[in-house]
PDB file of C-alpha atoms in Angstrom:
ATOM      1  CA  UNK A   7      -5.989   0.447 -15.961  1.00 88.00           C
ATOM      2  CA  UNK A   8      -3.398   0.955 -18.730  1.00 91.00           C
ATOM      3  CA  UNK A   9       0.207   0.383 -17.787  1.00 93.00           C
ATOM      4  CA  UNK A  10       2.462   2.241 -20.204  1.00 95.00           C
ATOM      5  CA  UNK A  11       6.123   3.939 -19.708  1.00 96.00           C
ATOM      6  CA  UNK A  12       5.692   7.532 -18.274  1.00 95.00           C
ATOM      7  CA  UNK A  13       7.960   9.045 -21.387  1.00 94.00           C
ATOM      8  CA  UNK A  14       5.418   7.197 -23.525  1.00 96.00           C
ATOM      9  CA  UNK A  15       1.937   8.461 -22.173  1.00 95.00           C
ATOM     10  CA  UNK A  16       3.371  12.248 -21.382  1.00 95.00           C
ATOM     11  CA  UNK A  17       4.395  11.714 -25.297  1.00 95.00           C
ATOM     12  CA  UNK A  18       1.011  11.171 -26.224  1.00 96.00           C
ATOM     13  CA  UNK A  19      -0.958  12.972 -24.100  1.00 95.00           C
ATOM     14  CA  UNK A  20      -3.075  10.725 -21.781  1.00 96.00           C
ATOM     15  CA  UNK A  21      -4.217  11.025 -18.569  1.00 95.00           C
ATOM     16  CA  UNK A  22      -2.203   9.842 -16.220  1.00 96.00           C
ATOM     17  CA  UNK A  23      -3.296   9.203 -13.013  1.00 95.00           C
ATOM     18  CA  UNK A  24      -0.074   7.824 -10.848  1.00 97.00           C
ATOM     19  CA  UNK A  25       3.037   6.561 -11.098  1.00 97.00           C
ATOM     20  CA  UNK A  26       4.581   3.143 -10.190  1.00 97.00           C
ATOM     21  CA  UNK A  27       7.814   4.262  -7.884  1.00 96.00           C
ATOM     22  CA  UNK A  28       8.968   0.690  -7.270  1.00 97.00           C
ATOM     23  CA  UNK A  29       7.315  -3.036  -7.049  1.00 97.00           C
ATOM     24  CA  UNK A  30       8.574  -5.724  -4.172  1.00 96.00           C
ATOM     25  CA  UNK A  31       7.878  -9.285  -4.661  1.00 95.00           C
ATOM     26  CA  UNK A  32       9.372 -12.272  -2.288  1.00 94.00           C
ATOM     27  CA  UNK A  33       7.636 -15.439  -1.817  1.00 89.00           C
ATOM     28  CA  UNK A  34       8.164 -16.704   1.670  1.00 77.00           C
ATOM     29  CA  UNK A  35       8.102 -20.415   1.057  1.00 67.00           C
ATOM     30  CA  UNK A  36       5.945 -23.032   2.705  1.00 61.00           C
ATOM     31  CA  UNK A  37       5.330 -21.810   5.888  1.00 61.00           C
ATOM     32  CA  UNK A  38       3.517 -23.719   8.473  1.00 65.00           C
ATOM     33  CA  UNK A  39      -0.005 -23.774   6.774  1.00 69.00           C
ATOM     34  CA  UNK A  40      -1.378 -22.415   3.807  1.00 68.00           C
ATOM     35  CA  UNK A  41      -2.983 -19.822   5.157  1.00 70.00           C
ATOM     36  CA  UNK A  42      -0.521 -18.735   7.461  1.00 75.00           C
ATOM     37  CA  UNK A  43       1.478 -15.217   6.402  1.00 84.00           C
ATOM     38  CA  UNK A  44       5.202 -15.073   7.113  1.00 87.00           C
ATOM     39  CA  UNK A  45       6.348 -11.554   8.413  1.00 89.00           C
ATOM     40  CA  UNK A  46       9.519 -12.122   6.835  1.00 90.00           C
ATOM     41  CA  UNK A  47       8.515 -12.862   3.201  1.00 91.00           C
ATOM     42  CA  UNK A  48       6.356  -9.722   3.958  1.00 93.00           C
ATOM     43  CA  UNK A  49       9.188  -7.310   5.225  1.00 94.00           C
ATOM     44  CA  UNK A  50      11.267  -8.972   1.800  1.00 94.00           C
ATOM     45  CA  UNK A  51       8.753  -7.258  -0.513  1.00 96.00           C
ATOM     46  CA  UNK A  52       8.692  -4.044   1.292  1.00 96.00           C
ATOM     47  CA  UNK A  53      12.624  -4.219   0.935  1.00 96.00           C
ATOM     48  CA  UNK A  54      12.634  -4.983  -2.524  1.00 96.00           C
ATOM     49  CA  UNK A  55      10.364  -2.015  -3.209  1.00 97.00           C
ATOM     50  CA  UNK A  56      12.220   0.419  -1.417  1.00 97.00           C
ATOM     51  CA  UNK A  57      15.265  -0.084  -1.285  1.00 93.00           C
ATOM     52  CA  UNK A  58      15.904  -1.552  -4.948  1.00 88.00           C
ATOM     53  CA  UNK A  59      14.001   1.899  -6.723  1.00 90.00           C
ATOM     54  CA  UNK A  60      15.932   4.638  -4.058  1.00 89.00           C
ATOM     55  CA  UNK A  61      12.391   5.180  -3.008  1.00 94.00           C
ATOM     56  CA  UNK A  62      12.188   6.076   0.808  1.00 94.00           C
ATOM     57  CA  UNK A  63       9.356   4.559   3.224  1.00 95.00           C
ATOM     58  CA  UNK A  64       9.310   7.258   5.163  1.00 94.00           C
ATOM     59  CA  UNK A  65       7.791   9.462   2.245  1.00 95.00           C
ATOM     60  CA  UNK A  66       4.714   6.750   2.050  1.00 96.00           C
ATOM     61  CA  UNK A  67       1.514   8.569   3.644  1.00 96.00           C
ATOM     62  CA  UNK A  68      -0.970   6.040   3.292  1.00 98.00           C
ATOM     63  CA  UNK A  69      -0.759   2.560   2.924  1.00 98.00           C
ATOM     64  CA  UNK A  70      -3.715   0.027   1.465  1.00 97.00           C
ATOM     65  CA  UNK A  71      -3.766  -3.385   3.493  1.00 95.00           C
ATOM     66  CA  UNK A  72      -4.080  -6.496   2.422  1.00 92.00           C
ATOM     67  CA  UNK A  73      -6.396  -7.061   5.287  1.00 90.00           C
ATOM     68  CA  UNK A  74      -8.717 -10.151   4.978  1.00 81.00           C
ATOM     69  CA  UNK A  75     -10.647  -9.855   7.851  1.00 83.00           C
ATOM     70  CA  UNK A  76      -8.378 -12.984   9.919  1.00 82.00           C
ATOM     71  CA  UNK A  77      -6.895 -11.951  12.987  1.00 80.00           C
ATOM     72  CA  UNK A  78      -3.967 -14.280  11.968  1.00 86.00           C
ATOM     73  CA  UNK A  79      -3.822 -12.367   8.805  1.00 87.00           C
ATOM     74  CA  UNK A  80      -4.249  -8.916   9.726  1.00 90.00           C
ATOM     75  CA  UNK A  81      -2.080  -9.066  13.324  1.00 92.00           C
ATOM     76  CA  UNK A  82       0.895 -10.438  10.875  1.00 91.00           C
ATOM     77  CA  UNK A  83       0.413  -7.874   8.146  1.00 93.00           C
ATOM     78  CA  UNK A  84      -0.288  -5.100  10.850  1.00 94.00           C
ATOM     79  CA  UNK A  85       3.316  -6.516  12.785  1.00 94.00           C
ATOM     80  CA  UNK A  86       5.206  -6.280   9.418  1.00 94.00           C
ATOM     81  CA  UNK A  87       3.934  -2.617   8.674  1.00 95.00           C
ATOM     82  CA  UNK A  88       4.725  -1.240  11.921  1.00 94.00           C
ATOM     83  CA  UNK A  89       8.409  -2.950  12.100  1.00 93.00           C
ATOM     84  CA  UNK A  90       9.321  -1.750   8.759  1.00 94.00           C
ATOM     85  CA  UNK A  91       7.429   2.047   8.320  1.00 92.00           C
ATOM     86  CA  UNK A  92       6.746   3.137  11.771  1.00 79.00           C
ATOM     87  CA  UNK A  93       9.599   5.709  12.483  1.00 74.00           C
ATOM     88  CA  UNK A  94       9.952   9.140  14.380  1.00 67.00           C
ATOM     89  CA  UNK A  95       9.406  10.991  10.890  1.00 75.00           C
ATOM     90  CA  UNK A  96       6.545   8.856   9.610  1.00 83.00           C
ATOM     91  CA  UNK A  97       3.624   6.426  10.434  1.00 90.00           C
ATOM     92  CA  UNK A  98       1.264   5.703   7.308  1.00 95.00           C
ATOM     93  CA  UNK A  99      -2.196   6.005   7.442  1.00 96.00           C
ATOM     94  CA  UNK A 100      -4.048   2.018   6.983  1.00 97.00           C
ATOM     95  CA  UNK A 101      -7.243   1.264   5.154  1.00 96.00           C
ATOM     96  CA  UNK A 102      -8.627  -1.415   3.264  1.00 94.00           C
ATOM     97  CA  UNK A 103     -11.237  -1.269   0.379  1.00 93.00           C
ATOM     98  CA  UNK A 104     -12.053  -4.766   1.773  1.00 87.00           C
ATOM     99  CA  UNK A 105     -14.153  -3.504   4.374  1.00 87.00           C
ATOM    100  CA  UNK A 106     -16.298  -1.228   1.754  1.00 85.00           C
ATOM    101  CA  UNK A 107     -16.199  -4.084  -0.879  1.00 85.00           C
ATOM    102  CA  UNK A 108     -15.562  -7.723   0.134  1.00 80.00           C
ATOM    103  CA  UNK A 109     -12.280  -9.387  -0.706  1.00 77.00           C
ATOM    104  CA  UNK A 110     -12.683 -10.089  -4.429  1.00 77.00           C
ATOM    105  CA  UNK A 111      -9.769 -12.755  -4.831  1.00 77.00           C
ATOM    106  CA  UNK A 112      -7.723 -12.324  -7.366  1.00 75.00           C
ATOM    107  CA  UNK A 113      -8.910  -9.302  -8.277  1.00 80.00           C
ATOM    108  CA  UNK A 114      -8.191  -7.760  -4.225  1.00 82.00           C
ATOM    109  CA  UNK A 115      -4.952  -6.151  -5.648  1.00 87.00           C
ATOM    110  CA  UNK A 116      -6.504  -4.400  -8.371  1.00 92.00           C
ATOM    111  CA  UNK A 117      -9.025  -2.776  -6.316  1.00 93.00           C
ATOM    112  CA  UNK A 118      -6.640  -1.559  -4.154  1.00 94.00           C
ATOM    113  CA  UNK A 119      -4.588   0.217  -6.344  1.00 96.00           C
ATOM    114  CA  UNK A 120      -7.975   1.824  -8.252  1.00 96.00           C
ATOM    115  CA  UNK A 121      -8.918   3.137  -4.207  1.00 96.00           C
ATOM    116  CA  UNK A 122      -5.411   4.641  -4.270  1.00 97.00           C
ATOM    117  CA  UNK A 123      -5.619   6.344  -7.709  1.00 97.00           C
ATOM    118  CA  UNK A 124      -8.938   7.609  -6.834  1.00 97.00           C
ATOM    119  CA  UNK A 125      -8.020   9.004  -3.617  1.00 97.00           C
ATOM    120  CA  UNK A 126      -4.702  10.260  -4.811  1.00 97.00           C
ATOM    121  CA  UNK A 127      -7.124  12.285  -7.807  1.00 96.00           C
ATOM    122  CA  UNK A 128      -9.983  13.219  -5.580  1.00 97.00           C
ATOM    123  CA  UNK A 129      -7.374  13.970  -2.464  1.00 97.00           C
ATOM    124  CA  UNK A 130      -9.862  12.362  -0.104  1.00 98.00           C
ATOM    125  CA  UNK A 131      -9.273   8.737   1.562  1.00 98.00           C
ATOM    126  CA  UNK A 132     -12.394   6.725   1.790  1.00 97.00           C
ATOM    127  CA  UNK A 133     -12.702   5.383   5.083  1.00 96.00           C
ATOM    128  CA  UNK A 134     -12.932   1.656   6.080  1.00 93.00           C
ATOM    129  CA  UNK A 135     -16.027   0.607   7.348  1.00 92.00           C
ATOM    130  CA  UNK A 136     -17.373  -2.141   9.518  1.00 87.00           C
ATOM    131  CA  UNK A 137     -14.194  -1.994  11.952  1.00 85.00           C
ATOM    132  CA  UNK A 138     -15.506  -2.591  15.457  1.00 83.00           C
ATOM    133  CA  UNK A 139     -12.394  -4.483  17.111  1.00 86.00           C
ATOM    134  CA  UNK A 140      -9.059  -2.946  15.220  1.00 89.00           C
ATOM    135  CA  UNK A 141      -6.043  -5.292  15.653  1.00 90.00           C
ATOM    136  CA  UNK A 142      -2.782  -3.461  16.864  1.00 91.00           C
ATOM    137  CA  UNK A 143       0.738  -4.381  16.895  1.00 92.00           C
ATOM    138  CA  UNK A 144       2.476  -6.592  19.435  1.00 92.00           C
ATOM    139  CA  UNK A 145       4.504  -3.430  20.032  1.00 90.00           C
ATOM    140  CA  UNK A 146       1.688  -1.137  20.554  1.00 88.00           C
ATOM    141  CA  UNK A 147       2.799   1.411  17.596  1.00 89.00           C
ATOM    142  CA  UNK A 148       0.141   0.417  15.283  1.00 92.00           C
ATOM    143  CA  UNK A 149      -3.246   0.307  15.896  1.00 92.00           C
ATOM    144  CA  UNK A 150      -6.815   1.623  15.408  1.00 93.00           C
ATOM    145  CA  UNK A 151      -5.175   5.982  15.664  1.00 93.00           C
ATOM    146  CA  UNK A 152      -3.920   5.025  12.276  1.00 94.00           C
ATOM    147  CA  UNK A 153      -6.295   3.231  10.685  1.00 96.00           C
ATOM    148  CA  UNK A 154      -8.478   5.859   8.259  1.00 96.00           C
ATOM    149  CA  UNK A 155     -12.260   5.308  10.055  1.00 95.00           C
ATOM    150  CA  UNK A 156     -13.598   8.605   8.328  1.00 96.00           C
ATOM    151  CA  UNK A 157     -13.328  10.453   5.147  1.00 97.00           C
ATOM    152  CA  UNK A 158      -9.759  12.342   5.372  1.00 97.00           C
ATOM    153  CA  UNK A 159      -8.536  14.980   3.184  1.00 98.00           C
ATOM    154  CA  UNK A 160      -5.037  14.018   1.763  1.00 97.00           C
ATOM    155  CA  UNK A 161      -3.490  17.598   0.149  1.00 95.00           C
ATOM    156  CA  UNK A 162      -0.259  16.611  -0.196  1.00 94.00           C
ATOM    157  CA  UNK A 163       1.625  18.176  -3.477  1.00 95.00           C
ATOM    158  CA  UNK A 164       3.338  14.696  -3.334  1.00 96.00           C
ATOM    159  CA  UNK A 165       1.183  11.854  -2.324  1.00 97.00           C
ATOM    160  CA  UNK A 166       3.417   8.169  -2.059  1.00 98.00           C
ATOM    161  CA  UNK A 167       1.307   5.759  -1.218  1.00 98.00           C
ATOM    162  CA  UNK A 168       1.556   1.802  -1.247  1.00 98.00           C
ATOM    163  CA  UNK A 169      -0.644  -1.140  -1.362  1.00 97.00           C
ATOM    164  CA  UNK A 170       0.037  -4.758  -0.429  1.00 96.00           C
ATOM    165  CA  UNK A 171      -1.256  -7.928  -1.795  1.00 93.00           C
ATOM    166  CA  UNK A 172      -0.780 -11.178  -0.447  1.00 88.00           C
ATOM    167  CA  UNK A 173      -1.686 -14.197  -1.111  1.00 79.00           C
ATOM    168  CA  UNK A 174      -2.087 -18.419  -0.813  1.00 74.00           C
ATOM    169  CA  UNK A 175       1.192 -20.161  -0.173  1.00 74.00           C
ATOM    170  CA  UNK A 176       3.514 -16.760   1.188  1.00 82.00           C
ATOM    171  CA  UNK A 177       2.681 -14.810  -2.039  1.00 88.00           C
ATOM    172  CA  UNK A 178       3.995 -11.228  -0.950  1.00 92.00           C
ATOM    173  CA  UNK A 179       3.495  -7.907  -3.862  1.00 94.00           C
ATOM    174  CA  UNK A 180       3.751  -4.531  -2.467  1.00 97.00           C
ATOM    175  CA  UNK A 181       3.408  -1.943  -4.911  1.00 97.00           C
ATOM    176  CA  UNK A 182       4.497   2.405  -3.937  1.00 98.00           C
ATOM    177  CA  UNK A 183       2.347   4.678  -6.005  1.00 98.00           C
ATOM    178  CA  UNK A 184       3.075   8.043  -6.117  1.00 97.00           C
ATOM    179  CA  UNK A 185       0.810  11.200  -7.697  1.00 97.00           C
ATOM    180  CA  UNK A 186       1.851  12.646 -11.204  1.00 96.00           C
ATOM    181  CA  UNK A 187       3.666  15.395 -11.571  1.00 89.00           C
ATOM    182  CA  UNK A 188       3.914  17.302 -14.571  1.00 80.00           C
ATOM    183  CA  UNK A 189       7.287  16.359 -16.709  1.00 68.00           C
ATOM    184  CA  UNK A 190       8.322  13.526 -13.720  1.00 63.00           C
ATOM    185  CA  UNK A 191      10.005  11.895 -16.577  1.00 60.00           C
ATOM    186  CA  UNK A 192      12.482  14.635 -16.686  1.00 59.00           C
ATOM    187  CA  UNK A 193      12.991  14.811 -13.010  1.00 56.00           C
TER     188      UNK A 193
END
């Protein structure tokens, strides 16, 4: 992955596969544990990605999890998702390349965003696999209906998608993604 600015690569001709929309970042602090993910550190990021780039959440189809295989983990992340996106106009779609690869550490954020790219390029969402007992929200919004369980054809013009990354000690990223469109610079 080459990060470069959008006037730049349309300048020189490369291939460009998506486009950063906005970036949220928020560390939550020392929370009870380690281990233990802070919905509000969470729902900071998502803020700071949206709202700081003019971006809207309800205009984010799919969504890639952080999802670590915890219940602790996923219940919280699953809980912040649905309080912030879920809306009359809009649920996003959930997956994790975890389930298909592992959870590669530092790397986990990376992989997520190359899953999104690809899918965004291919329009096709690999599903997650190995998903026998899907977690759902404590207010029943969110919960196995949207998480992608089979391959699923995404043909929007404009795709937004986002992923999330989290990690030791109330780390919080969440990154929106959207397609490329031609001359977006301009726009």
């Amino acid at each position: 992955v080459v990060l470069k600015r959008l006037e730049d690569a349309e300048r020189d001709g490369d291939n460009i596969l998506g486009v950063i929309g906005g970036i949220g970042l928020s560390n939550d602090g020392r929370g009870k544990f380690l281990l233990v993910p802070n919905p509000k550190g969470q729902k900071l990021a998502f803020e700071r990605a949206y709202d700081k780039n003019s971006i809207s959440p309800e205009n984010t189809s799919y969504l890639e999890c952080h999802a670590t295989g915890t219940p602790l983990g996923d219940v919280t992340e699953l809980n912040s998702i649905s309080n912030y996106f879920t809306s009359e106009k809009n649920t996003p779609l959930l997956g994790s390349v975890k389930s298909n690869m592992g959870h590669l550490l530092t790397a986990a954020g990376m992989t997520g965003l190359l899953k999104v790219l690809m899918s965004m390029q291919k329009n096709m969402i690999p599903p997650s696999i190995n998903l026998d007992k899907a977690v759902k929200t404590d207010n029943g919004l969110m919960g196995k209906e949207h998480m992608i369980l089979e391959t699923t054809p995404w043909n929007d013009t404009h795709k937004q998608a986002a992923i999330n990354s989290f990690g030791f000690g109330g780390t919080n990223a969440h990154m929106v993604v959207k397609n490329y469109q031609q001359n977006q610079s301009k726009q």
